[in-house]
């Protein structure tokens, strides 16, 4: 049960963002820019970063939602599962492994990101912008994970919910739906 009253038809982050739309607006814009904006990292790769951080933070809602989005964007489900288990052996590029290593360090503590970790990413072809965005995505998802879990937002258990949410994330992005979310009421 959430620690504050939230719309029952809006579990997870959506209910929290709707609760305080004024603070949600800039967060949504930032998330849209980082995960759907122009980048040399694919949308699927950026979702892998969000998934890894959420998984390591043990935020079930965010992990499941972003796994669903990553799976759709990658058009398969094996890579995301492998990244959550051990990104160093996952079927992703050496550059992506280095960026995921940076994201994992940020998840622990931003001060854990070392010159060696950044040098590894650069050696594997990561640009300064990709390193920047990896750190910012990882930081943003630490915020989201703590937001969802800190207010005990409802975490659905039905896999179909996350399939639909993943489709909404992929097809609509992170901006608020034009007409809001009343259509999700039962």
PDB file of N, CA and C in Angstrom, residues 78-155:
ATOM      1  N   UNK A  78      16.578 -12.224 -24.672  1.00  0.00           N
ATOM      2  CA  UNK A  78      17.751 -12.850 -24.062  1.00  0.00           C
ATOM      3  C   UNK A  78      18.789 -11.825 -23.588  1.00  0.00           C
ATOM      4  N   UNK A  79      19.008 -10.786 -24.370  1.00  0.00           N
ATOM      5  CA  UNK A  79      20.058  -9.826 -24.038  1.00  0.00           C
ATOM      6  C   UNK A  79      19.800  -9.143 -22.706  1.00  0.00           C
ATOM      7  N   UNK A  80      18.594  -8.692 -22.505  1.00  0.00           N
ATOM      8  CA  UNK A  80      18.271  -7.982 -21.261  1.00  0.00           C
ATOM      9  C   UNK A  80      18.457  -8.893 -20.050  1.00  0.00           C
ATOM     10  N   UNK A  81      18.007 -10.116 -20.164  1.00  0.00           N
ATOM     11  CA  UNK A  81      18.182 -11.056 -19.051  1.00  0.00           C
ATOM     12  C   UNK A  81      19.663 -11.304 -18.789  1.00  0.00           C
ATOM     13  N   UNK A  82      20.453 -11.444 -19.855  1.00  0.00           N
ATOM     14  CA  UNK A  82      21.892 -11.668 -19.691  1.00  0.00           C
ATOM     15  C   UNK A  82      22.562 -10.462 -19.045  1.00  0.00           C
ATOM     16  N   UNK A  83      22.146  -9.257 -19.425  1.00  0.00           N
ATOM     17  CA  UNK A  83      22.715  -8.032 -18.835  1.00  0.00           C
ATOM     18  C   UNK A  83      22.424  -7.993 -17.335  1.00  0.00           C
ATOM     19  N   UNK A  84      21.216  -8.354 -16.942  1.00  0.00           N
ATOM     20  CA  UNK A  84      20.865  -8.339 -15.515  1.00  0.00           C
ATOM     21  C   UNK A  84      21.679  -9.374 -14.740  1.00  0.00           C
ATOM     22  N   UNK A  85      21.978 -10.505 -15.367  1.00  0.00           N
ATOM     23  CA  UNK A  85      22.727 -11.562 -14.675  1.00  0.00           C
ATOM     24  C   UNK A  85      24.218 -11.231 -14.582  1.00  0.00           C
ATOM     25  N   UNK A  86      24.804 -10.819 -15.720  1.00  0.00           N
ATOM     26  CA  UNK A  86      26.238 -10.470 -15.753  1.00  0.00           C
ATOM     27  C   UNK A  86      26.524  -9.750 -17.060  1.00  0.00           C
ATOM     28  N   UNK A  87      26.512  -8.436 -17.004  1.00  0.00           N
ATOM     29  CA  UNK A  87      26.680  -7.662 -18.239  1.00  0.00           C
ATOM     30  C   UNK A  87      28.020  -7.917 -18.911  1.00  0.00           C
ATOM     31  N   UNK A  88      29.022  -8.344 -18.164  1.00  0.00           N
ATOM     32  CA  UNK A  88      30.342  -8.593 -18.754  1.00  0.00           C
ATOM     33  C   UNK A  88      30.336  -9.802 -19.691  1.00  0.00           C
ATOM     34  N   UNK A  89      29.387 -10.723 -19.521  1.00  0.00           N
ATOM     35  CA  UNK A  89      29.295 -11.882 -20.407  1.00  0.00           C
ATOM     36  C   UNK A  89      28.079 -11.801 -21.323  1.00  0.00           C
ATOM     37  N   UNK A  90      27.317 -10.723 -21.234  1.00  0.00           N
ATOM     38  CA  UNK A  90      26.113 -10.564 -22.055  1.00  0.00           C
ATOM     39  C   UNK A  90      26.483 -10.352 -23.524  1.00  0.00           C
ATOM     40  N   UNK A  91      25.572 -10.672 -24.420  1.00  0.00           N
ATOM     41  CA  UNK A  91      25.832 -10.501 -25.852  1.00  0.00           C
ATOM     42  C   UNK A  91      25.643  -9.050 -26.315  1.00  0.00           C
ATOM     43  N   UNK A  92      26.486  -8.168 -25.773  1.00  0.00           N
ATOM     44  CA  UNK A  92      26.504  -6.763 -26.178  1.00  0.00           C
ATOM     45  C   UNK A  92      27.940  -6.412 -26.551  1.00  0.00           C
ATOM     46  N   UNK A  93      28.103  -5.299 -27.222  1.00  0.00           N
ATOM     47  CA  UNK A  93      29.433  -4.885 -27.669  1.00  0.00           C
ATOM     48  C   UNK A  93      30.356  -4.594 -26.490  1.00  0.00           C
ATOM     49  N   UNK A  94      31.645  -4.595 -26.764  1.00  0.00           N
ATOM     50  CA  UNK A  94      32.628  -4.246 -25.726  1.00  0.00           C
ATOM     51  C   UNK A  94      32.395  -2.824 -25.228  1.00  0.00           C
ATOM     52  N   UNK A  95      32.009  -1.929 -26.114  1.00  0.00           N
ATOM     53  CA  UNK A  95      31.705  -0.551 -25.704  1.00  0.00           C
ATOM     54  C   UNK A  95      30.519  -0.534 -24.752  1.00  0.00           C
ATOM     55  N   UNK A  96      29.489  -1.307 -25.079  1.00  0.00           N
ATOM     56  CA  UNK A  96      28.310  -1.324 -24.213  1.00  0.00           C
ATOM     57  C   UNK A  96      28.642  -1.946 -22.858  1.00  0.00           C
ATOM     58  N   UNK A  97      29.481  -2.972 -22.830  1.00  0.00           N
ATOM     59  CA  UNK A  97      29.902  -3.550 -21.546  1.00  0.00           C
ATOM     60  C   UNK A  97      30.617  -2.509 -20.700  1.00  0.00           C
ATOM     61  N   UNK A  98      31.465  -1.706 -21.324  1.00  0.00           N
ATOM     62  CA  UNK A  98      32.187  -0.665 -20.589  1.00  0.00           C
ATOM     63  C   UNK A  98      31.230   0.406 -20.070  1.00  0.00           C
ATOM     64  N   UNK A  99      30.233   0.758 -20.873  1.00  0.00           N
ATOM     65  CA  UNK A  99      29.251   1.747 -20.422  1.00  0.00           C
ATOM     66  C   UNK A  99      28.374   1.170 -19.307  1.00  0.00           C
ATOM     67  N   UNK A 100      28.001  -0.079 -19.420  1.00  0.00           N
ATOM     68  CA  UNK A 100      27.226  -0.716 -18.351  1.00  0.00           C
ATOM     69  C   UNK A 100      28.042  -0.806 -17.063  1.00  0.00           C
ATOM     70  N   UNK A 101      29.351  -0.999 -17.195  1.00  0.00           N
ATOM     71  CA  UNK A 101      30.217  -1.008 -16.011  1.00  0.00           C
ATOM     72  C   UNK A 101      30.187   0.360 -15.332  1.00  0.00           C
ATOM     73  N   UNK A 102      30.195   1.415 -16.115  1.00  0.00           N
ATOM     74  CA  UNK A 102      30.094   2.767 -15.545  1.00  0.00           C
ATOM     75  C   UNK A 102      28.738   2.935 -14.868  1.00  0.00           C
ATOM     76  N   UNK A 103      27.668   2.489 -15.524  1.00  0.00           N
ATOM     77  CA  UNK A 103      26.330   2.601 -14.926  1.00  0.00           C
ATOM     78  C   UNK A 103      26.263   1.845 -13.602  1.00  0.00           C
ATOM     79  N   UNK A 104      26.879   0.669 -13.552  1.00  0.00           N
ATOM     80  CA  UNK A 104      26.887  -0.119 -12.312  1.00  0.00           C
ATOM     81  C   UNK A 104      27.642   0.606 -11.207  1.00  0.00           C
ATOM     82  N   UNK A 105      28.709   1.291 -11.566  1.00  0.00           N
ATOM     83  CA  UNK A 105      29.455   2.057 -10.569  1.00  0.00           C
ATOM     84  C   UNK A 105      28.639   3.240 -10.061  1.00  0.00           C
ATOM     85  N   UNK A 106      27.959   3.936 -10.962  1.00  0.00           N
ATOM     86  CA  UNK A 106      27.100   5.051 -10.561  1.00  0.00           C
ATOM     87  C   UNK A 106      26.016   4.558  -9.611  1.00  0.00           C
ATOM     88  N   UNK A 107      25.444   3.392  -9.918  1.00  0.00           N
ATOM     89  CA  UNK A 107      24.376   2.834  -9.078  1.00  0.00           C
ATOM     90  C   UNK A 107      24.869   2.644  -7.647  1.00  0.00           C
ATOM     91  N   UNK A 108      26.116   2.259  -7.481  1.00  0.00           N
ATOM     92  CA  UNK A 108      26.676   2.067  -6.133  1.00  0.00           C
ATOM     93  C   UNK A 108      26.924   3.406  -5.449  1.00  0.00           C
ATOM     94  N   UNK A 109      27.591   4.301  -6.172  1.00  0.00           N
ATOM     95  CA  UNK A 109      27.949   5.616  -5.647  1.00  0.00           C
ATOM     96  C   UNK A 109      28.662   6.346  -6.788  1.00  0.00           C
ATOM     97  N   UNK A 110      28.223   7.529  -7.097  1.00  0.00           N
ATOM     98  CA  UNK A 110      28.829   8.269  -8.191  1.00  0.00           C
ATOM     99  C   UNK A 110      30.341   8.396  -8.075  1.00  0.00           C
ATOM    100  N   UNK A 111      30.841   8.457  -6.849  1.00  0.00           N
ATOM    101  CA  UNK A 111      32.289   8.589  -6.648  1.00  0.00           C
ATOM    102  C   UNK A 111      33.036   7.308  -6.984  1.00  0.00           C
ATOM    103  N   UNK A 112      32.298   6.222  -7.230  1.00  0.00           N
ATOM    104  CA  UNK A 112      32.947   4.964  -7.609  1.00  0.00           C
ATOM    105  C   UNK A 112      33.396   4.942  -9.065  1.00  0.00           C
ATOM    106  N   UNK A 113      32.901   5.879  -9.865  1.00  0.00           N
ATOM    107  CA  UNK A 113      33.313   5.934 -11.271  1.00  0.00           C
ATOM    108  C   UNK A 113      34.767   6.400 -11.311  1.00  0.00           C
ATOM    109  N   UNK A 114      35.612   5.552 -11.865  1.00  0.00           N
ATOM    110  CA  UNK A 114      37.046   5.823 -11.871  1.00  0.00           C
ATOM    111  C   UNK A 114      37.534   6.260 -13.245  1.00  0.00           C
ATOM    112  N   UNK A 115      38.712   6.840 -13.241  1.00  0.00           N
ATOM    113  CA  UNK A 115      39.366   7.180 -14.510  1.00  0.00           C
ATOM    114  C   UNK A 115      39.556   5.928 -15.352  1.00  0.00           C
ATOM    115  N   UNK A 116      39.861   4.816 -14.689  1.00  0.00           N
ATOM    116  CA  UNK A 116      40.068   3.548 -15.406  1.00  0.00           C
ATOM    117  C   UNK A 116      38.781   3.104 -16.102  1.00  0.00           C
ATOM    118  N   UNK A 117      37.648   3.253 -15.436  1.00  0.00           N
ATOM    119  CA  UNK A 117      36.375   2.861 -16.036  1.00  0.00           C
ATOM    120  C   UNK A 117      36.056   3.726 -17.252  1.00  0.00           C
ATOM    121  N   UNK A 118      36.312   5.022 -17.126  1.00  0.00           N
ATOM    122  CA  UNK A 118      36.079   5.942 -18.245  1.00  0.00           C
ATOM    123  C   UNK A 118      37.065   5.652 -19.380  1.00  0.00           C
ATOM    124  N   UNK A 119      38.328   5.421 -19.036  1.00  0.00           N
ATOM    125  CA  UNK A 119      39.330   5.093 -20.059  1.00  0.00           C
ATOM    126  C   UNK A 119      38.965   3.814 -20.802  1.00  0.00           C
ATOM    127  N   UNK A 120      38.463   2.823 -20.073  1.00  0.00           N
ATOM    128  CA  UNK A 120      38.030   1.575 -20.717  1.00  0.00           C
ATOM    129  C   UNK A 120      36.939   1.866 -21.748  1.00  0.00           C
ATOM    130  N   UNK A 121      35.954   2.674 -21.351  1.00  0.00           N
ATOM    131  CA  UNK A 121      34.855   3.005 -22.268  1.00  0.00           C
ATOM    132  C   UNK A 121      35.383   3.734 -23.502  1.00  0.00           C
ATOM    133  N   UNK A 122      36.283   4.684 -23.284  1.00  0.00           N
ATOM    134  CA  UNK A 122      36.855   5.426 -24.418  1.00  0.00           C
ATOM    135  C   UNK A 122      37.665   4.505 -25.320  1.00  0.00           C
ATOM    136  N   UNK A 123      38.416   3.596 -24.721  1.00  0.00           N
ATOM    137  CA  UNK A 123      39.220   2.638 -25.493  1.00  0.00           C
ATOM    138  C   UNK A 123      38.318   1.767 -26.368  1.00  0.00           C
ATOM    139  N   UNK A 124      37.111   1.496 -25.885  1.00  0.00           N
ATOM    140  CA  UNK A 124      36.162   0.667 -26.634  1.00  0.00           C
ATOM    141  C   UNK A 124      35.319   1.489 -27.607  1.00  0.00           C
ATOM    142  N   UNK A 125      35.618   2.790 -27.700  1.00  0.00           N
ATOM    143  CA  UNK A 125      34.946   3.623 -28.693  1.00  0.00           C
ATOM    144  C   UNK A 125      33.836   4.512 -28.180  1.00  0.00           C
ATOM    145  N   UNK A 126      33.618   4.558 -26.880  1.00  0.00           N
ATOM    146  CA  UNK A 126      32.572   5.417 -26.325  1.00  0.00           C
ATOM    147  C   UNK A 126      32.972   6.881 -26.447  1.00  0.00           C
ATOM    148  N   UNK A 127      32.026   7.700 -26.815  1.00  0.00           N
ATOM    149  CA  UNK A 127      32.269   9.135 -26.906  1.00  0.00           C
ATOM    150  C   UNK A 127      32.043   9.780 -25.538  1.00  0.00           C
ATOM    151  N   UNK A 128      32.518  11.000 -25.412  1.00  0.00           N
ATOM    152  CA  UNK A 128      32.279  11.740 -24.172  1.00  0.00           C
ATOM    153  C   UNK A 128      30.778  11.883 -23.917  1.00  0.00           C
ATOM    154  N   UNK A 129      29.994  12.116 -24.970  1.00  0.00           N
ATOM    155  CA  UNK A 129      28.541  12.261 -24.820  1.00  0.00           C
ATOM    156  C   UNK A 129      27.915  10.954 -24.345  1.00  0.00           C
ATOM    157  N   UNK A 130      28.368   9.830 -24.863  1.00  0.00           N
ATOM    158  CA  UNK A 130      27.832   8.534 -24.429  1.00  0.00           C
ATOM    159  C   UNK A 130      28.167   8.265 -22.959  1.00  0.00           C
ATOM    160  N   UNK A 131      29.363   8.631 -22.552  1.00  0.00           N
ATOM    161  CA  UNK A 131      29.750   8.473 -21.141  1.00  0.00           C
ATOM    162  C   UNK A 131      28.893   9.390 -20.265  1.00  0.00           C
ATOM    163  N   UNK A 132      28.763  10.632 -20.684  1.00  0.00           N
ATOM    164  CA  UNK A 132      27.918  11.592 -19.966  1.00  0.00           C
ATOM    165  C   UNK A 132      26.501  11.055 -19.815  1.00  0.00           C
ATOM    166  N   UNK A 133      25.920  10.624 -20.927  1.00  0.00           N
ATOM    167  CA  UNK A 133      24.532  10.181 -20.896  1.00  0.00           C
ATOM    168  C   UNK A 133      24.359   8.906 -20.081  1.00  0.00           C
ATOM    169  N   UNK A 134      25.346   8.024 -20.111  1.00  0.00           N
ATOM    170  CA  UNK A 134      25.284   6.809 -19.289  1.00  0.00           C
ATOM    171  C   UNK A 134      25.225   7.177 -17.812  1.00  0.00           C
ATOM    172  N   UNK A 135      26.081   8.090 -17.393  1.00  0.00           N
ATOM    173  CA  UNK A 135      26.085   8.517 -15.986  1.00  0.00           C
ATOM    174  C   UNK A 135      24.756   9.190 -15.634  1.00  0.00           C
ATOM    175  N   UNK A 136      24.251  10.010 -16.521  1.00  0.00           N
ATOM    176  CA  UNK A 136      23.002  10.713 -16.228  1.00  0.00           C
ATOM    177  C   UNK A 136      21.804   9.758 -16.225  1.00  0.00           C
ATOM    178  N   UNK A 137      21.750   8.812 -17.160  1.00  0.00           N
ATOM    179  CA  UNK A 137      20.672   7.818 -17.158  1.00  0.00           C
ATOM    180  C   UNK A 137      20.731   6.989 -15.880  1.00  0.00           C
ATOM    181  N   UNK A 138      21.914   6.535 -15.522  1.00  0.00           N
ATOM    182  CA  UNK A 138      22.062   5.737 -14.298  1.00  0.00           C
ATOM    183  C   UNK A 138      21.628   6.551 -13.077  1.00  0.00           C
ATOM    184  N   UNK A 139      22.018   7.799 -13.016  1.00  0.00           N
ATOM    185  CA  UNK A 139      21.629   8.664 -11.898  1.00  0.00           C
ATOM    186  C   UNK A 139      20.124   8.876 -11.856  1.00  0.00           C
ATOM    187  N   UNK A 140      19.534   9.126 -13.022  1.00  0.00           N
ATOM    188  CA  UNK A 140      18.098   9.354 -13.102  1.00  0.00           C
ATOM    189  C   UNK A 140      17.325   8.119 -12.646  1.00  0.00           C
ATOM    190  N   UNK A 141      17.806   6.944 -13.023  1.00  0.00           N
ATOM    191  CA  UNK A 141      17.085   5.745 -12.615  1.00  0.00           C
ATOM    192  C   UNK A 141      17.298   5.415 -11.149  1.00  0.00           C
ATOM    193  N   UNK A 142      18.392   5.831 -10.567  1.00  0.00           N
ATOM    194  CA  UNK A 142      18.514   5.726  -9.108  1.00  0.00           C
ATOM    195  C   UNK A 142      17.432   6.580  -8.449  1.00  0.00           C
ATOM    196  N   UNK A 143      17.217   7.773  -8.980  1.00  0.00           N
ATOM    197  CA  UNK A 143      16.157   8.641  -8.472  1.00  0.00           C
ATOM    198  C   UNK A 143      14.803   7.965  -8.630  1.00  0.00           C
ATOM    199  N   UNK A 144      14.497   7.487  -9.831  1.00  0.00           N
ATOM    200  CA  UNK A 144      13.211   6.829 -10.070  1.00  0.00           C
ATOM    201  C   UNK A 144      13.016   5.633  -9.149  1.00  0.00           C
ATOM    202  N   UNK A 145      14.030   4.805  -9.022  1.00  0.00           N
ATOM    203  CA  UNK A 145      13.921   3.609  -8.182  1.00  0.00           C
ATOM    204  C   UNK A 145      13.611   3.986  -6.742  1.00  0.00           C
ATOM    205  N   UNK A 146      14.294   4.985  -6.224  1.00  0.00           N
ATOM    206  CA  UNK A 146      14.063   5.418  -4.846  1.00  0.00           C
ATOM    207  C   UNK A 146      12.692   6.089  -4.693  1.00  0.00           C
ATOM    208  N   UNK A 147      12.260   6.789  -5.730  1.00  0.00           N
ATOM    209  CA  UNK A 147      10.946   7.448  -5.745  1.00  0.00           C
ATOM    210  C   UNK A 147       9.838   6.396  -5.670  1.00  0.00           C
ATOM    211  N   UNK A 148       9.906   5.394  -6.538  1.00  0.00           N
ATOM    212  CA  UNK A 148       8.890   4.342  -6.581  1.00  0.00           C
ATOM    213  C   UNK A 148       8.871   3.545  -5.279  1.00  0.00           C
ATOM    214  N   UNK A 149      10.029   3.098  -4.844  1.00  0.00           N
ATOM    215  CA  UNK A 149      10.085   2.259  -3.649  1.00  0.00           C
ATOM    216  C   UNK A 149       9.942   3.064  -2.363  1.00  0.00           C
ATOM    217  N   UNK A 150      10.447   4.299  -2.355  1.00  0.00           N
ATOM    218  CA  UNK A 150      10.376   5.129  -1.154  1.00  0.00           C
ATOM    219  C   UNK A 150       8.962   5.536  -0.784  1.00  0.00           C
ATOM    220  N   UNK A 151       8.074   5.607  -1.775  1.00  0.00           N
ATOM    221  CA  UNK A 151       6.672   5.919  -1.497  1.00  0.00           C
ATOM    222  C   UNK A 151       5.790   4.680  -1.598  1.00  0.00           C
ATOM    223  N   UNK A 152       6.422   3.519  -1.717  1.00  0.00           N
ATOM    224  CA  UNK A 152       5.721   2.227  -1.747  1.00  0.00           C
ATOM    225  C   UNK A 152       4.639   2.193  -2.820  1.00  0.00           C
ATOM    226  N   UNK A 153       4.980   2.718  -3.981  1.00  0.00           N
ATOM    227  CA  UNK A 153       4.041   2.710  -5.095  1.00  0.00           C
ATOM    228  C   UNK A 153       3.659   1.264  -5.431  1.00  0.00           C
ATOM    229  N   UNK A 154       2.449   1.080  -5.906  1.00  0.00           N
ATOM    230  CA  UNK A 154       1.950  -0.254  -6.235  1.00  0.00           C
ATOM    231  C   UNK A 154       2.785  -0.857  -7.365  1.00  0.00           C
ATOM    232  N   UNK A 155       3.178  -2.111  -7.169  1.00  0.00           N
ATOM    233  CA  UNK A 155       3.938  -2.851  -8.170  1.00  0.00           C
ATOM    234  C   UNK A 155       3.091  -4.038  -8.626  1.00  0.00           C
TER     235      UNK A 155
END
